[in-house]
Amino acid sequence: MSETRTTALEEETAHLRKVVEELSDVIARQDLELSKLTHRVQMLMEREAEREVDSGGVAVMADQRPPHY
């Protein structure tokens, strides 16, 4: 293999490693944000269920089918 070809492959490998690291960082940030958002949605669902019960209604269960099914 020629030295030019080897250098080109090394440059491409370095570039691909950088891209993989950047994508890994993006995925890590998205995972953290998704966890936070999931927690917030759960808190909001619990808060709304408590509000519903406090107002004399029935707590809505997220895993139950609506009555029109």
PDB file of N, CA and C in Angstrom:
ATOM      1  N   MET A   1       0.858  -1.166   0.000  1.00  0.00           N
ATOM      2  CA  MET A   1       0.000   0.000   0.000  1.00  0.00           C
ATOM      3  C   MET A   1       0.910   1.236   0.000  1.00  0.00           C
ATOM      4  N   SER A   2       0.545   2.182  -0.773  1.00  0.00           N
ATOM      5  CA  SER A   2       1.376   3.384  -0.873  1.00  0.00           C
ATOM      6  C   SER A   2       1.224   4.251   0.381  1.00  0.00           C
ATOM      7  N   GLU A   3       2.228   5.073   0.614  1.00  0.00           N
ATOM      8  CA  GLU A   3       2.207   5.943   1.781  1.00  0.00           C
ATOM      9  C   GLU A   3       1.066   6.954   1.700  1.00  0.00           C
ATOM     10  N   THR A   4       0.748   7.414   0.479  1.00  0.00           N
ATOM     11  CA  THR A   4      -0.350   8.349   0.283  1.00  0.00           C
ATOM     12  C   THR A   4      -1.674   7.705   0.675  1.00  0.00           C
ATOM     13  N   ARG A   5      -1.848   6.466   0.254  1.00  0.00           N
ATOM     14  CA  ARG A   5      -3.086   5.741   0.569  1.00  0.00           C
ATOM     15  C   ARG A   5      -3.184   5.499   2.077  1.00  0.00           C
ATOM     16  N   THR A   6      -2.091   5.149   2.697  1.00  0.00           N
ATOM     17  CA  THR A   6      -2.065   4.919   4.147  1.00  0.00           C
ATOM     18  C   THR A   6      -2.414   6.197   4.894  1.00  0.00           C
ATOM     19  N   THR A   7      -1.851   7.301   4.481  1.00  0.00           N
ATOM     20  CA  THR A   7      -2.138   8.588   5.116  1.00  0.00           C
ATOM     21  C   THR A   7      -3.614   8.947   4.956  1.00  0.00           C
ATOM     22  N   ALA A   8      -4.145   8.720   3.772  1.00  0.00           N
ATOM     23  CA  ALA A   8      -5.562   9.017   3.531  1.00  0.00           C
ATOM     24  C   ALA A   8      -6.448   8.173   4.432  1.00  0.00           C
ATOM     25  N   LEU A   9      -6.108   6.891   4.577  1.00  0.00           N
ATOM     26  CA  LEU A   9      -6.894   6.013   5.443  1.00  0.00           C
ATOM     27  C   LEU A   9      -6.784   6.427   6.907  1.00  0.00           C
ATOM     28  N   GLU A  10      -5.600   6.841   7.338  1.00  0.00           N
ATOM     29  CA  GLU A  10      -5.430   7.309   8.710  1.00  0.00           C
ATOM     30  C   GLU A  10      -6.238   8.575   8.967  1.00  0.00           C
ATOM     31  N   GLU A  11      -6.248   9.486   7.996  1.00  0.00           N
ATOM     32  CA  GLU A  11      -7.040  10.712   8.138  1.00  0.00           C
ATOM     33  C   GLU A  11      -8.529  10.393   8.206  1.00  0.00           C
ATOM     34  N   GLU A  12      -8.957   9.486   7.356  1.00  0.00           N
ATOM     35  CA  GLU A  12     -10.379   9.109   7.357  1.00  0.00           C
ATOM     36  C   GLU A  12     -10.755   8.429   8.671  1.00  0.00           C
ATOM     37  N   THR A  13      -9.878   7.566   9.171  1.00  0.00           N
ATOM     38  CA  THR A  13     -10.135   6.899  10.446  1.00  0.00           C
ATOM     39  C   THR A  13     -10.227   7.913  11.581  1.00  0.00           C
ATOM     40  N   ALA A  14      -9.320   8.885  11.588  1.00  0.00           N
ATOM     41  CA  ALA A  14      -9.348   9.924  12.626  1.00  0.00           C
ATOM     42  C   ALA A  14     -10.648  10.719  12.551  1.00  0.00           C
ATOM     43  N   HIS A  15     -11.058  11.049  11.350  1.00  0.00           N
ATOM     44  CA  HIS A  15     -12.312  11.792  11.172  1.00  0.00           C
ATOM     45  C   HIS A  15     -13.498  10.967  11.670  1.00  0.00           C
ATOM     46  N   LEU A  16     -13.533   9.692  11.311  1.00  0.00           N
ATOM     47  CA  LEU A  16     -14.640   8.826  11.734  1.00  0.00           C
ATOM     48  C   LEU A  16     -14.661   8.656  13.253  1.00  0.00           C
ATOM     49  N   ARG A  17     -13.491   8.548  13.867  1.00  0.00           N
ATOM     50  CA  ARG A  17     -13.439   8.454  15.337  1.00  0.00           C
ATOM     51  C   ARG A  17     -14.019   9.713  15.978  1.00  0.00           C
ATOM     52  N   LYS A  18     -13.675  10.872  15.427  1.00  0.00           N
ATOM     53  CA  LYS A  18     -14.196  12.137  15.957  1.00  0.00           C
ATOM     54  C   LYS A  18     -15.715  12.187  15.817  1.00  0.00           C
ATOM     55  N   VAL A  19     -16.222  11.773  14.669  1.00  0.00           N
ATOM     56  CA  VAL A  19     -17.665  11.774  14.444  1.00  0.00           C
ATOM     57  C   VAL A  19     -18.364  10.832  15.418  1.00  0.00           C
ATOM     58  N   VAL A  20     -17.778   9.657  15.635  1.00  0.00           N
ATOM     59  CA  VAL A  20     -18.364   8.691  16.564  1.00  0.00           C
ATOM     60  C   VAL A  20     -18.394   9.272  17.978  1.00  0.00           C
ATOM     61  N   GLU A  21     -17.325   9.928  18.402  1.00  0.00           N
ATOM     62  CA  GLU A  21     -17.295  10.545  19.725  1.00  0.00           C
ATOM     63  C   GLU A  21     -18.349  11.641  19.853  1.00  0.00           C
ATOM     64  N   GLU A  22     -18.489  12.466  18.810  1.00  0.00           N
ATOM     65  CA  GLU A  22     -19.495  13.525  18.833  1.00  0.00           C
ATOM     66  C   GLU A  22     -20.900  12.940  18.905  1.00  0.00           C
ATOM     67  N   LEU A  23     -21.147  11.899  18.134  1.00  0.00           N
ATOM     68  CA  LEU A  23     -22.472  11.264  18.162  1.00  0.00           C
ATOM     69  C   LEU A  23     -22.732  10.613  19.514  1.00  0.00           C
ATOM     70  N   SER A  24     -21.719  10.036  20.098  1.00  0.00           N
ATOM     71  CA  SER A  24     -21.856   9.442  21.422  1.00  0.00           C
ATOM     72  C   SER A  24     -22.235  10.508  22.451  1.00  0.00           C
ATOM     73  N   ASP A  25     -21.604  11.681  22.359  1.00  0.00           N
ATOM     74  CA  ASP A  25     -21.938  12.780  23.262  1.00  0.00           C
ATOM     75  C   ASP A  25     -23.380  13.236  23.072  1.00  0.00           C
ATOM     76  N   VAL A  26     -23.811  13.316  21.829  1.00  0.00           N
ATOM     77  CA  VAL A  26     -25.188  13.721  21.537  1.00  0.00           C
ATOM     78  C   VAL A  26     -26.164  12.713  22.131  1.00  0.00           C
ATOM     79  N   ILE A  27     -25.883  11.441  21.949  1.00  0.00           N
ATOM     80  CA  ILE A  27     -26.767  10.398  22.474  1.00  0.00           C
ATOM     81  C   ILE A  27     -26.813  10.452  23.994  1.00  0.00           C
ATOM     82  N   ALA A  28     -25.679  10.687  24.621  1.00  0.00           N
ATOM     83  CA  ALA A  28     -25.645  10.781  26.088  1.00  0.00           C
ATOM     84  C   ALA A  28     -26.492  11.953  26.579  1.00  0.00           C
ATOM     85  N   ARG A  29     -26.375  13.108  25.906  1.00  0.00           N
ATOM     86  CA  ARG A  29     -27.193  14.274  26.290  1.00  0.00           C
ATOM     87  C   ARG A  29     -28.675  13.990  26.071  1.00  0.00           C
ATOM     88  N   GLN A  30     -29.002  13.359  24.946  1.00  0.00           N
ATOM     89  CA  GLN A  30     -30.406  13.053  24.672  1.00  0.00           C
ATOM     90  C   GLN A  30     -30.964  12.060  25.673  1.00  0.00           C
ATOM     91  N   ASP A  31     -30.153  11.095  26.098  1.00  0.00           N
ATOM     92  CA  ASP A  31     -30.603  10.121  27.089  1.00  0.00           C
ATOM     93  C   ASP A  31     -30.902  10.813  28.414  1.00  0.00           C
ATOM     94  N   LEU A  32     -30.029  11.719  28.802  1.00  0.00           N
ATOM     95  CA  LEU A  32     -30.246  12.476  30.041  1.00  0.00           C
ATOM     96  C   LEU A  32     -31.511  13.318  29.946  1.00  0.00           C
ATOM     97  N   GLU A  33     -31.682  14.004  28.824  1.00  0.00           N
ATOM     98  CA  GLU A  33     -32.867  14.844  28.641  1.00  0.00           C
ATOM     99  C   GLU A  33     -34.135  14.005  28.603  1.00  0.00           C
ATOM    100  N   LEU A  34     -34.073  12.855  27.956  1.00  0.00           N
ATOM    101  CA  LEU A  34     -35.239  11.967  27.896  1.00  0.00           C
ATOM    102  C   LEU A  34     -35.605  11.465  29.289  1.00  0.00           C
ATOM    103  N   SER A  35     -34.607  11.140  30.085  1.00  0.00           N
ATOM    104  CA  SER A  35     -34.875  10.699  31.463  1.00  0.00           C
ATOM    105  C   SER A  35     -35.548  11.800  32.266  1.00  0.00           C
ATOM    106  N   LYS A  36     -35.035  13.017  32.131  1.00  0.00           N
ATOM    107  CA  LYS A  36     -35.637  14.152  32.845  1.00  0.00           C
ATOM    108  C   LYS A  36     -37.075  14.378  32.402  1.00  0.00           C
ATOM    109  N   LEU A  37     -37.299  14.348  31.099  1.00  0.00           N
ATOM    110  CA  LEU A  37     -38.653  14.583  30.585  1.00  0.00           C
ATOM    111  C   LEU A  37     -39.612  13.473  31.004  1.00  0.00           C
ATOM    112  N   THR A  38     -39.140  12.243  31.002  1.00  0.00           N
ATOM    113  CA  THR A  38     -39.973  11.126  31.444  1.00  0.00           C
ATOM    114  C   THR A  38     -40.368  11.314  32.901  1.00  0.00           C
ATOM    115  N   HIS A  39     -39.414  11.735  33.718  1.00  0.00           N
ATOM    116  CA  HIS A  39     -39.700  11.979  35.131  1.00  0.00           C
ATOM    117  C   HIS A  39     -40.714  13.106  35.298  1.00  0.00           C
ATOM    118  N   ARG A  40     -40.545  14.172  34.521  1.00  0.00           N
ATOM    119  CA  ARG A  40     -41.482  15.301  34.608  1.00  0.00           C
ATOM    120  C   ARG A  40     -42.892  14.905  34.182  1.00  0.00           C
ATOM    121  N   VAL A  41     -42.996  14.123  33.124  1.00  0.00           N
ATOM    122  CA  VAL A  41     -44.315  13.676  32.670  1.00  0.00           C
ATOM    123  C   VAL A  41     -44.962  12.813  33.743  1.00  0.00           C
ATOM    124  N   GLN A  42     -44.188  11.928  34.364  1.00  0.00           N
ATOM    125  CA  GLN A  42     -44.725  11.086  35.431  1.00  0.00           C
ATOM    126  C   GLN A  42     -45.225  11.940  36.595  1.00  0.00           C
ATOM    127  N   MET A  43     -44.438  12.958  36.958  1.00  0.00           N
ATOM    128  CA  MET A  43     -44.859  13.849  38.036  1.00  0.00           C
ATOM    129  C   MET A  43     -46.145  14.579  37.675  1.00  0.00           C
ATOM    130  N   LEU A  44     -46.239  15.057  36.431  1.00  0.00           N
ATOM    131  CA  LEU A  44     -47.451  15.757  35.998  1.00  0.00           C
ATOM    132  C   LEU A  44     -48.662  14.829  36.002  1.00  0.00           C
ATOM    133  N   MET A  45     -48.464  13.585  35.571  1.00  0.00           N
ATOM    134  CA  MET A  45     -49.575  12.630  35.581  1.00  0.00           C
ATOM    135  C   MET A  45     -50.045  12.364  37.011  1.00  0.00           C
ATOM    136  N   GLU A  46     -49.092  12.211  37.931  1.00  0.00           N
ATOM    137  CA  GLU A  46     -49.456  11.977  39.327  1.00  0.00           C
ATOM    138  C   GLU A  46     -50.158  13.197  39.919  1.00  0.00           C
ATOM    139  N   ARG A  47     -49.653  14.369  39.612  1.00  0.00           N
ATOM    140  CA  ARG A  47     -50.261  15.604  40.114  1.00  0.00           C
ATOM    141  C   ARG A  47     -51.693  15.754  39.588  1.00  0.00           C
ATOM    142  N   GLU A  48     -51.872  15.483  38.309  1.00  0.00           N
ATOM    143  CA  GLU A  48     -53.214  15.602  37.728  1.00  0.00           C
ATOM    144  C   GLU A  48     -54.161  14.548  38.307  1.00  0.00           C
ATOM    145  N   ALA A  49     -53.656  13.349  38.556  1.00  0.00           N
ATOM    146  CA  ALA A  49     -54.493  12.311  39.165  1.00  0.00           C
ATOM    147  C   ALA A  49     -54.907  12.732  40.572  1.00  0.00           C
ATOM    148  N   GLU A  50     -53.980  13.330  41.322  1.00  0.00           N
ATOM    149  CA  GLU A  50     -54.318  13.814  42.664  1.00  0.00           C
ATOM    150  C   GLU A  50     -55.358  14.927  42.588  1.00  0.00           C
ATOM    151  N   ARG A  51     -55.189  15.818  41.630  1.00  0.00           N
ATOM    152  CA  ARG A  51     -56.153  16.906  41.450  1.00  0.00           C
ATOM    153  C   ARG A  51     -57.542  16.356  41.122  1.00  0.00           C
ATOM    154  N   GLU A  52     -57.561  15.358  40.283  1.00  0.00           N
ATOM    155  CA  GLU A  52     -58.835  14.738  39.888  1.00  0.00           C
ATOM    156  C   GLU A  52     -59.505  14.094  41.093  1.00  0.00           C
ATOM    157  N   VAL A  53     -58.738  13.388  41.902  1.00  0.00           N
ATOM    158  CA  VAL A  53     -59.294  12.747  43.093  1.00  0.00           C
ATOM    159  C   VAL A  53     -59.769  13.805  44.086  1.00  0.00           C
ATOM    160  N   ASP A  54     -58.973  14.860  44.264  1.00  0.00           N
ATOM    161  CA  ASP A  54     -59.343  15.926  45.205  1.00  0.00           C
ATOM    162  C   ASP A  54     -60.612  16.652  44.777  1.00  0.00           C
ATOM    163  N   SER A  55     -60.863  16.719  43.482  1.00  0.00           N
ATOM    164  CA  SER A  55     -62.059  17.417  43.013  1.00  0.00           C
ATOM    165  C   SER A  55     -63.278  16.496  42.965  1.00  0.00           C
ATOM    166  N   GLY A  56     -63.141  15.282  43.499  1.00  0.00           N
ATOM    167  CA  GLY A  56     -64.285  14.379  43.572  1.00  0.00           C
ATOM    168  C   GLY A  56     -64.422  13.476  42.367  1.00  0.00           C
ATOM    169  N   GLY A  57     -63.512  13.556  41.451  1.00  0.00           N
ATOM    170  CA  GLY A  57     -63.566  12.704  40.272  1.00  0.00           C
ATOM    171  C   GLY A  57     -62.863  11.387  40.521  1.00  0.00           C
ATOM    172  N   VAL A  58     -62.678  10.665  39.458  1.00  0.00           N
ATOM    173  CA  VAL A  58     -61.998   9.380  39.531  1.00  0.00           C
ATOM    174  C   VAL A  58     -60.609   9.562  38.936  1.00  0.00           C
ATOM    175  N   ALA A  59     -59.628   8.950  39.542  1.00  0.00           N
ATOM    176  CA  ALA A  59     -58.258   9.046  39.036  1.00  0.00           C
ATOM    177  C   ALA A  59     -58.171   8.350  37.677  1.00  0.00           C
ATOM    178  N   VAL A  60     -57.560   9.022  36.728  1.00  0.00           N
ATOM    179  CA  VAL A  60     -57.394   8.461  35.393  1.00  0.00           C
ATOM    180  C   VAL A  60     -56.139   7.601  35.390  1.00  0.00           C
ATOM    181  N   MET A  61     -56.294   6.383  34.977  1.00  0.00           N
ATOM    182  CA  MET A  61     -55.146   5.492  34.889  1.00  0.00           C
ATOM    183  C   MET A  61     -54.655   5.470  33.454  1.00  0.00           C
ATOM    184  N   ALA A  62     -53.398   5.743  33.266  1.00  0.00           N
ATOM    185  CA  ALA A  62     -52.824   5.857  31.924  1.00  0.00           C
ATOM    186  C   ALA A  62     -52.846   4.544  31.171  1.00  0.00           C
ATOM    187  N   ASP A  63     -52.836   3.428  31.880  1.00  0.00           N
ATOM    188  CA  ASP A  63     -52.784   2.144  31.195  1.00  0.00           C
ATOM    189  C   ASP A  63     -54.170   1.523  30.964  1.00  0.00           C
ATOM    190  N   GLN A  64     -55.222   2.261  31.262  1.00  0.00           N
ATOM    191  CA  GLN A  64     -56.575   1.742  31.035  1.00  0.00           C
ATOM    192  C   GLN A  64     -57.142   2.291  29.746  1.00  0.00           C
ATOM    193  N   ARG A  65     -57.984   1.514  29.116  1.00  0.00           N
ATOM    194  CA  ARG A  65     -58.652   1.954  27.897  1.00  0.00           C
ATOM    195  C   ARG A  65     -59.749   2.959  28.243  1.00  0.00           C
ATOM    196  N   PRO A  66     -59.958   3.928  27.382  1.00  0.00           N
ATOM    197  CA  PRO A  66     -61.054   4.868  27.594  1.00  0.00           C
ATOM    198  C   PRO A  66     -62.393   4.128  27.541  1.00  0.00           C
ATOM    199  N   PRO A  67     -63.439   4.692  28.139  1.00  0.00           N
ATOM    200  CA  PRO A  67     -64.729   3.992  28.210  1.00  0.00           C
ATOM    201  C   PRO A  67     -65.390   3.764  26.845  1.00  0.00           C
ATOM    202  N   HIS A  68     -65.027   4.486  25.807  1.00  0.00           N
ATOM    203  CA  HIS A  68     -65.697   4.312  24.525  1.00  0.00           C
ATOM    204  C   HIS A  68     -65.181   3.105  23.739  1.00  0.00           C
ATOM    205  N   TYR A  69     -64.217   2.353  24.274  1.00  0.00           N
ATOM    206  CA  TYR A  69     -63.728   1.153  23.573  1.00  0.00           C
ATOM    207  C   TYR A  69     -64.622  -0.016  23.823  1.00  0.00           C
TER     208      TYR A  69
END
